[in-house]
Amino acid sequence: MTAHIIDGKTIAANLRKEIRSRVEGMKSPPGLAVILVGDDPASHVYVGNKVKACAEAGIKSFESRLPAKAAQAEIAAEIKAFNDNPDVHGILMQLPVPDHLDSDALVQMISPAKDVDGLTFINIGKLVAGDETGMVPCTPQGSMLLIKSVEKNLAGKHAVVIGRSLLFGKPMAQLLLAENCTVTTAHSKTKNLDEICRSADILVAAVGRPKMVRGDWIKPGAIVIDVGINRMDNGKLCGDVDYDEAAKVAAAITPVPGGVGPMTIACLLQNTLKAAQQ
Ligand code: NAP
């Protein structure tokens, strides 16, 4: 079997196009504010990409760039200003922030209605409760769209999510549960991980370990979503799944790069539009 390659780049581009046409029909554009603290080069690249994607979708961006030594109170004041600004519908704090800051406390200061990353306790609670007015974190939301691009009805399928972070693994498991999957969440203390993976109709890997999931961990015909982004010694990116091995067994698989990655920004735009409409 050679797996169908789930083309996240094209699916994300189509979603961005759809968002743009919905934004064009609005009286005033949605606004997204990004708070960036410090000089982390990767974070600067991510924020640059987000600002560019906003411009292409007709979404207005607001940026607050603060020095690495910025105090908690200074950042809190920026969050408050964006919370109070009616032209700003979405706020995101680029993570990680420098060590002297309490990032959890800062994230919880974001108004839940503007929390486009879906990390405030209100939005986490809404996701668990199945309240669709909440904001769903972007990467799990994008991963679900990729799964749905292959298979519409997920009821009764066994989904295994490797990873239990608040940013990805936990919300992903909730989304799969809401689709009536039987969900197993695996993590670093899980025993017999390979065996558990072999029983998965849908396997989602979000670990941060290059090519950890081998071809013989995969059930023939499974849908494999690789969330991991790892840089190899040769400078190239790879996922948490050994793509070449897995593609021989799975029915469908996301590549890295070009799979889940592009969906994250598209879903950020989607959440900003939703916040503006609500
Ligand atoms: P994280 O917070 O570091 O969580 C990693 C998870 O993997 C933890 O739950 C950990 O278990 C589990 N784990 C670690 N080693 C394991 C092992 N040997 N066996 C089984 N589970 C193991 O990472 P994250 O933020 O969820 O991100 C995971 C990966 O996804 C990273 O590569 C990240 O770069 C990527 N990512 C990509 C996007 C995107 O846009 N494509 C977005 C977000 C993240 P414990 O809880 O027991 O420690």
CSV table of C-alpha atoms and ligand atoms in Angstrom, one decimal:
chain,number,residue,atom,x,y,z
A,1,MET,CA,0.0,0.0,0.0
A,2,THR,CA,1.2,3.5,-0.7
A,3,ALA,CA,-0.5,6.1,1.4
A,4,HIS,CA,-2.5,9.0,0.2
A,5,ILE,CA,-0.5,12.1,1.1
A,6,ILE,CA,-2.7,14.6,3.0
A,7,ASP,CA,-1.7,17.9,1.4
A,8,GLY,CA,-1.9,20.4,4.2
A,9,LYS,CA,-0.5,23.2,2.1
A,10,THR,CA,-3.4,23.1,-0.4
A,11,ILE,CA,-6.1,22.5,2.2
A,12,ALA,CA,-4.7,25.4,4.2
A,13,ALA,CA,-4.5,27.6,1.1
A,14,ASN,CA,-8.2,26.8,0.3
A,15,LEU,CA,-9.2,27.6,3.8
A,16,ARG,CA,-7.4,30.9,3.7
A,17,LYS,CA,-9.1,31.8,0.4
A,18,GLU,CA,-12.5,31.1,2.0
A,19,ILE,CA,-11.6,33.2,5.0
A,20,ARG,CA,-10.6,36.1,2.7
A,21,SER,CA,-13.8,36.1,0.8
A,22,ARG,CA,-15.8,36.0,4.1
A,23,VAL,CA,-13.7,38.9,5.4
A,24,GLU,CA,-14.3,40.9,2.2
A,25,GLY,CA,-18.1,40.7,3.0
A,26,MET,CA,-17.6,42.3,6.4
A,27,LYS,CA,-18.2,46.0,7.1
A,28,SER,CA,-15.0,46.4,9.1
A,29,PRO,CA,-12.1,43.9,9.1
A,30,PRO,CA,-11.3,41.5,12.0
A,31,GLY,CA,-8.2,42.5,13.9
A,32,LEU,CA,-5.5,40.2,15.4
A,33,ALA,CA,-3.0,41.4,18.0
A,34,VAL,CA,0.2,39.5,18.5
A,35,ILE,CA,2.4,40.1,21.6
A,36,LEU,CA,6.0,39.1,21.2
A,37,VAL,CA,8.5,39.4,24.1
A,38,GLY,CA,12.2,39.0,23.6
A,39,ASP,CA,14.6,38.1,20.7
A,40,ASP,CA,13.9,34.4,20.0
A,41,PRO,CA,14.6,34.2,16.3
A,42,ALA,CA,12.1,31.4,15.6
A,43,SER,CA,9.4,33.4,17.4
A,44,HIS,CA,10.2,36.4,15.2
A,45,VAL,CA,9.8,34.3,12.1
A,46,TYR,CA,6.5,32.8,13.3
A,47,VAL,CA,5.1,36.3,14.1
A,48,GLY,CA,6.3,37.6,10.7
A,49,ASN,CA,4.4,34.7,9.0
A,50,LYS,CA,1.3,35.4,11.0
A,51,VAL,CA,1.3,39.1,10.1
A,52,LYS,CA,1.8,38.2,6.4
A,53,ALA,CA,-1.0,35.7,6.5
A,54,CYS,CA,-3.3,38.2,8.2
A,55,ALA,CA,-2.6,40.8,5.5
A,56,GLU,CA,-3.3,38.3,2.7
A,57,ALA,CA,-6.7,37.4,4.3
A,58,GLY,CA,-7.7,41.0,4.8
A,59,ILE,CA,-7.3,40.8,8.6
A,60,LYS,CA,-5.8,43.8,10.3
A,61,SER,CA,-2.8,43.1,12.5
A,62,PHE,CA,-1.7,44.8,15.6
A,63,GLU,CA,1.8,44.1,17.0
A,64,SER,CA,3.3,44.6,20.4
A,65,ARG,CA,7.0,43.8,20.5
A,66,LEU,CA,8.6,44.1,23.9
A,67,PRO,CA,12.2,43.7,25.0
A,68,ALA,CA,13.4,40.4,26.6
A,69,LYS,CA,13.7,42.2,30.0
A,70,ALA,CA,10.1,43.5,30.0
A,71,ALA,CA,8.3,43.1,33.3
A,72,GLN,CA,5.2,41.1,33.9
A,73,ALA,CA,3.2,44.2,34.6
A,74,GLU,CA,4.2,45.8,31.3
A,75,ILE,CA,3.0,42.9,29.3
A,76,ALA,CA,-0.2,42.7,31.4
A,77,ALA,CA,-0.8,46.3,30.5
A,78,GLU,CA,-0.5,45.5,26.8
A,79,ILE,CA,-2.9,42.6,27.1
A,80,LYS,CA,-5.4,44.9,28.9
A,81,ALA,CA,-5.1,47.5,26.2
A,82,PHE,CA,-5.8,44.9,23.5
A,83,ASN,CA,-8.7,43.5,25.6
A,84,ASP,CA,-10.2,47.0,25.7
A,85,ASN,CA,-9.6,47.8,22.0
A,86,PRO,CA,-12.8,47.2,20.0
A,87,ASP,CA,-10.8,46.9,16.8
A,88,VAL,CA,-8.9,43.9,18.2
A,89,HIS,CA,-10.9,40.7,18.0
A,90,GLY,CA,-8.1,38.2,18.6
A,91,ILE,CA,-5.1,38.3,20.9
A,92,LEU,CA,-2.2,35.9,20.9
A,93,MET,CA,0.8,35.8,23.0
A,94,GLN,CA,3.8,34.2,21.2
A,95,LEU,CA,5.2,31.5,23.3
A,96,PRO,CA,7.7,30.8,24.8
A,97,VAL,CA,8.3,34.0,26.8
A,98,PRO,CA,11.6,34.7,28.7
A,99,ASP,CA,12.0,32.6,31.9
A,100,HIS,CA,11.4,35.5,34.4
A,101,LEU,CA,7.8,35.8,33.2
A,102,ASP,CA,4.8,33.8,34.3
A,103,SER,CA,3.4,32.8,30.9
A,104,ASP,CA,0.4,30.9,32.3
A,105,ALA,CA,-0.7,33.9,34.3
A,106,LEU,CA,-0.3,36.2,31.2
A,107,VAL,CA,-2.3,33.9,29.0
A,108,GLN,CA,-5.2,33.8,31.5
A,109,MET,CA,-5.4,37.6,31.4
A,110,ILE,CA,-6.5,37.5,27.7
A,111,SER,CA,-10.2,38.0,27.4
A,112,PRO,CA,-11.7,34.5,26.6
A,113,ALA,CA,-13.7,36.0,23.7
A,114,LYS,CA,-10.4,37.2,22.1
A,115,ASP,CA,-8.3,34.1,23.1
A,116,VAL,CA,-7.7,32.8,19.5
A,117,ASP,CA,-5.2,30.3,20.8
A,118,GLY,CA,-7.9,28.6,22.9
A,119,LEU,CA,-5.7,28.5,26.0
A,120,THR,CA,-7.8,30.3,28.6
A,121,PHE,CA,-9.6,28.1,31.2
A,122,ILE,CA,-13.0,29.3,29.8
A,123,ASN,CA,-12.1,28.0,26.3
A,124,ILE,CA,-10.6,24.8,27.6
A,125,GLY,CA,-13.8,24.2,29.6
A,126,LYS,CA,-16.0,25.0,26.6
A,127,LEU,CA,-14.1,22.5,24.5
A,128,VAL,CA,-14.6,19.8,27.1
A,129,ALA,CA,-18.3,20.7,27.5
A,130,GLY,CA,-18.9,20.7,23.7
A,131,ASP,CA,-19.8,24.4,23.7
A,132,GLU,CA,-19.1,25.5,20.1
A,133,THR,CA,-18.9,29.2,21.0
A,134,GLY,CA,-15.4,28.5,22.5
A,135,MET,CA,-12.1,28.9,20.7
A,136,VAL,CA,-10.4,25.7,19.8
A,137,PRO,CA,-6.5,25.6,19.8
A,138,CYS,CA,-5.3,26.1,16.2
A,139,THR,CA,-3.1,23.0,15.7
A,140,PRO,CA,-5.6,20.4,16.9
A,141,GLN,CA,-8.3,22.2,15.0
A,142,GLY,CA,-6.2,22.0,11.8
A,143,SER,CA,-5.3,18.4,12.4
A,144,MET,CA,-9.0,17.5,12.7
A,145,LEU,CA,-9.7,19.2,9.4
A,146,LEU,CA,-6.9,17.1,7.8
A,147,ILE,CA,-8.4,13.9,9.3
A,148,LYS,CA,-11.9,15.0,8.0
A,149,SER,CA,-10.4,15.6,4.5
A,150,VAL,CA,-9.9,11.8,4.4
A,151,GLU,CA,-12.7,10.4,6.4
A,152,LYS,CA,-15.9,12.2,7.3
A,153,ASN,CA,-17.4,9.8,9.8
A,154,LEU,CA,-15.1,8.9,12.6
A,155,ALA,CA,-17.6,7.3,14.9
A,156,GLY,CA,-16.3,4.2,16.6
A,157,LYS,CA,-12.8,4.5,15.3
A,158,HIS,CA,-9.9,4.0,17.7
A,159,ALA,CA,-7.8,7.2,17.8
A,160,VAL,CA,-4.5,7.2,19.6
A,161,VAL,CA,-2.9,10.6,20.4
A,162,ILE,CA,0.7,10.5,21.5
A,163,GLY,CA,1.4,13.5,23.7
A,164,ARG,CA,-0.8,15.2,26.3
A,165,SER,CA,0.2,18.9,26.2
A,166,LEU,CA,-2.4,21.6,26.9
A,167,LEU,CA,-1.5,23.1,23.5
A,168,PHE,CA,-2.0,20.0,21.5
A,169,GLY,CA,-2.5,16.5,22.9
A,170,LYS,CA,-5.3,17.2,25.4
A,171,PRO,CA,-7.5,19.4,23.0
A,172,MET,CA,-6.8,16.9,20.2
A,173,ALA,CA,-8.2,14.1,22.3
A,174,GLN,CA,-11.3,16.1,23.1
A,175,LEU,CA,-11.9,16.9,19.4
A,176,LEU,CA,-11.7,13.2,18.5
A,177,LEU,CA,-14.0,12.3,21.4
A,178,ALA,CA,-16.5,14.8,20.2
A,179,GLU,CA,-16.4,12.9,16.8
A,180,ASN,CA,-17.3,9.7,18.7
A,181,CYS,CA,-13.9,8.1,18.4
A,182,THR,CA,-12.7,5.8,21.2
A,183,VAL,CA,-9.6,7.8,22.3
A,184,THR,CA,-6.4,6.7,23.9
A,185,THR,CA,-4.0,9.4,25.1
A,186,ALA,CA,-0.4,8.1,25.3
A,187,HIS,CA,2.6,9.9,26.9
A,188,SER,CA,6.1,9.4,28.2
A,189,LYS,CA,5.0,6.9,30.9
A,190,THR,CA,2.8,4.8,28.6
A,191,LYS,CA,3.8,1.1,28.4
A,192,ASN,CA,3.8,-0.9,25.2
A,193,LEU,CA,3.4,2.2,23.0
A,194,ASP,CA,4.1,0.4,19.8
A,195,GLU,CA,1.3,-2.1,20.5
A,196,ILE,CA,-1.2,0.6,21.4
A,197,CYS,CA,-0.3,2.5,18.2
A,198,ARG,CA,-0.8,-0.7,16.1
A,199,SER,CA,-4.5,-0.7,17.2
A,200,ALA,CA,-5.1,2.9,16.0
A,201,ASP,CA,-7.4,3.6,13.1
A,202,ILE,CA,-6.3,7.2,13.5
A,203,LEU,CA,-2.8,7.9,14.9
A,204,VAL,CA,-1.8,11.4,15.9
A,205,ALA,CA,1.8,11.9,17.0
A,206,ALA,CA,2.8,15.1,18.9
A,207,VAL,CA,5.9,14.3,20.8
A,208,GLY,CA,8.9,16.2,19.5
A,209,ARG,CA,11.1,13.1,18.9
A,210,PRO,CA,12.3,12.6,15.3
A,211,LYS,CA,10.9,9.5,13.5
A,212,MET,CA,10.0,7.9,16.8
A,213,VAL,CA,6.9,6.2,15.3
A,214,ARG,CA,8.1,3.4,13.1
A,215,GLY,CA,6.4,1.7,10.1
A,216,ASP,CA,5.6,-1.5,12.1
A,217,TRP,CA,3.8,0.6,14.8
A,218,ILE,CA,1.1,1.4,12.2
A,219,LYS,CA,-2.1,-0.5,11.5
A,220,PRO,CA,-2.5,-1.1,7.8
A,221,GLY,CA,-5.0,1.4,6.5
A,222,ALA,CA,-4.7,3.9,9.3
A,223,ILE,CA,-4.8,7.7,9.0
A,224,VAL,CA,-1.5,9.1,10.4
A,225,ILE,CA,-1.2,12.7,11.4
A,226,ASP,CA,2.3,13.8,12.2
A,227,VAL,CA,2.4,17.0,14.3
A,228,GLY,CA,6.1,16.9,15.3
A,229,ILE,CA,8.5,19.4,13.8
A,230,ASN,CA,12.1,18.4,14.4
A,231,ARG,CA,15.3,19.7,12.8
A,232,MET,CA,17.7,16.9,11.8
A,233,ASP,CA,21.5,17.2,11.8
A,234,ASN,CA,21.4,17.9,8.0
A,235,GLY,CA,19.3,20.9,8.6
A,236,LYS,CA,16.1,19.4,7.2
A,237,LEU,CA,12.8,19.1,9.1
A,238,CYS,CA,11.2,15.8,10.0
A,239,GLY,CA,8.2,14.7,12.0
A,240,ASP,CA,7.7,12.3,14.9
A,241,VAL,CA,6.8,9.6,12.4
A,242,ASP,CA,9.2,7.7,10.1
A,243,TYR,CA,7.5,8.9,7.0
A,244,ASP,CA,9.1,6.6,4.4
A,245,GLU,CA,8.2,3.5,6.5
A,246,ALA,CA,4.8,4.7,7.6
A,247,ALA,CA,3.7,5.7,4.0
A,248,LYS,CA,4.0,2.0,3.0
A,249,VAL,CA,1.5,0.9,5.6
A,250,ALA,CA,-1.0,3.8,6.3
A,251,ALA,CA,-3.9,4.7,4.1
A,252,ALA,CA,-3.2,8.4,4.5
A,253,ILE,CA,-0.4,10.4,6.1
A,254,THR,CA,0.6,14.0,6.5
A,255,PRO,CA,4.1,15.0,5.4
A,256,VAL,CA,6.5,17.2,7.4
A,257,PRO,CA,6.8,19.9,6.3
A,258,GLY,CA,3.6,20.6,4.3
A,259,GLY,CA,1.1,18.7,6.5
A,260,VAL,CA,-0.1,20.0,9.9
A,261,GLY,CA,2.1,23.1,9.9
A,262,PRO,CA,0.3,25.2,7.3
A,263,MET,CA,-3.1,24.4,9.0
A,264,THR,CA,-2.1,26.1,12.2
A,265,ILE,CA,-1.9,29.7,10.8
A,266,ALA,CA,-5.0,29.1,8.6
A,267,CYS,CA,-7.0,28.1,11.8
A,268,LEU,CA,-5.6,31.1,13.6
A,269,LEU,CA,-7.2,33.3,10.9
A,270,GLN,CA,-10.4,31.2,11.2
A,271,ASN,CA,-10.5,31.8,15.0
A,272,THR,CA,-9.9,35.5,14.5
A,273,LEU,CA,-12.8,35.7,12.0
A,274,LYS,CA,-15.0,33.7,14.4
A,275,ALA,CA,-14.1,36.0,17.3
A,276,ALA,CA,-15.0,39.1,15.2
A,277,GLN,CA,-18.3,37.5,14.1
A,278,GLN,CA,-19.2,36.6,17.7
B,1,NAP,P1,5.3,19.0,24.6
B,1,NAP,O1,4.6,20.0,25.4
B,1,NAP,O2,6.8,18.9,24.8
B,1,NAP,O3,4.6,17.6,24.8
B,1,NAP,C1,5.2,16.4,24.3
B,1,NAP,C2,4.4,15.2,24.8
B,1,NAP,O4,5.1,14.1,24.3
B,1,NAP,C3,4.3,15.1,26.3
B,1,NAP,O5,3.0,14.8,26.6
B,1,NAP,C4,5.2,13.9,26.6
B,1,NAP,O6,4.8,13.1,27.7
B,1,NAP,C5,5.1,13.1,25.3
B,1,NAP,N1,6.3,12.3,25.2
B,1,NAP,C6,7.6,12.6,25.3
B,1,NAP,N2,8.4,11.6,25.1
B,1,NAP,C7,7.6,10.5,24.8
B,1,NAP,C8,7.9,9.2,24.5
B,1,NAP,N3,9.1,8.6,24.5
B,1,NAP,N4,6.8,8.4,24.3
B,1,NAP,C9,5.5,8.8,24.4
B,1,NAP,N5,5.2,10.1,24.7
B,1,NAP,C10,6.3,11.0,24.9
B,1,NAP,O7,5.1,19.3,23.1
B,1,NAP,P2,3.9,19.9,22.2
B,1,NAP,O8,3.9,21.4,22.4
B,1,NAP,O9,2.7,19.1,22.4
B,1,NAP,O10,4.5,19.6,20.7
B,1,NAP,C11,4.8,18.3,20.3
B,1,NAP,C12,5.4,18.4,18.9
B,1,NAP,O11,4.5,19.0,18.0
B,1,NAP,C13,6.7,19.2,18.9
B,1,NAP,O12,7.6,18.6,17.9
B,1,NAP,C14,6.3,20.6,18.4
B,1,NAP,O13,7.3,21.3,17.6
B,1,NAP,C15,5.2,20.1,17.4
B,1,NAP,N6,4.1,21.2,17.2
B,1,NAP,C16,3.8,21.5,15.9
B,1,NAP,C17,2.9,22.5,15.7
B,1,NAP,C18,2.5,22.8,14.3
B,1,NAP,O14,2.1,23.9,14.0
B,1,NAP,N7,2.8,21.9,13.3
B,1,NAP,C19,2.2,23.1,16.7
B,1,NAP,C20,2.5,22.7,18.0
B,1,NAP,C21,3.5,21.7,18.3
B,1,NAP,P3,4.7,13.6,29.2
B,1,NAP,O15,3.5,14.5,29.3
B,1,NAP,O16,4.6,12.4,30.0
B,1,NAP,O17,6.0,14.4,29.4
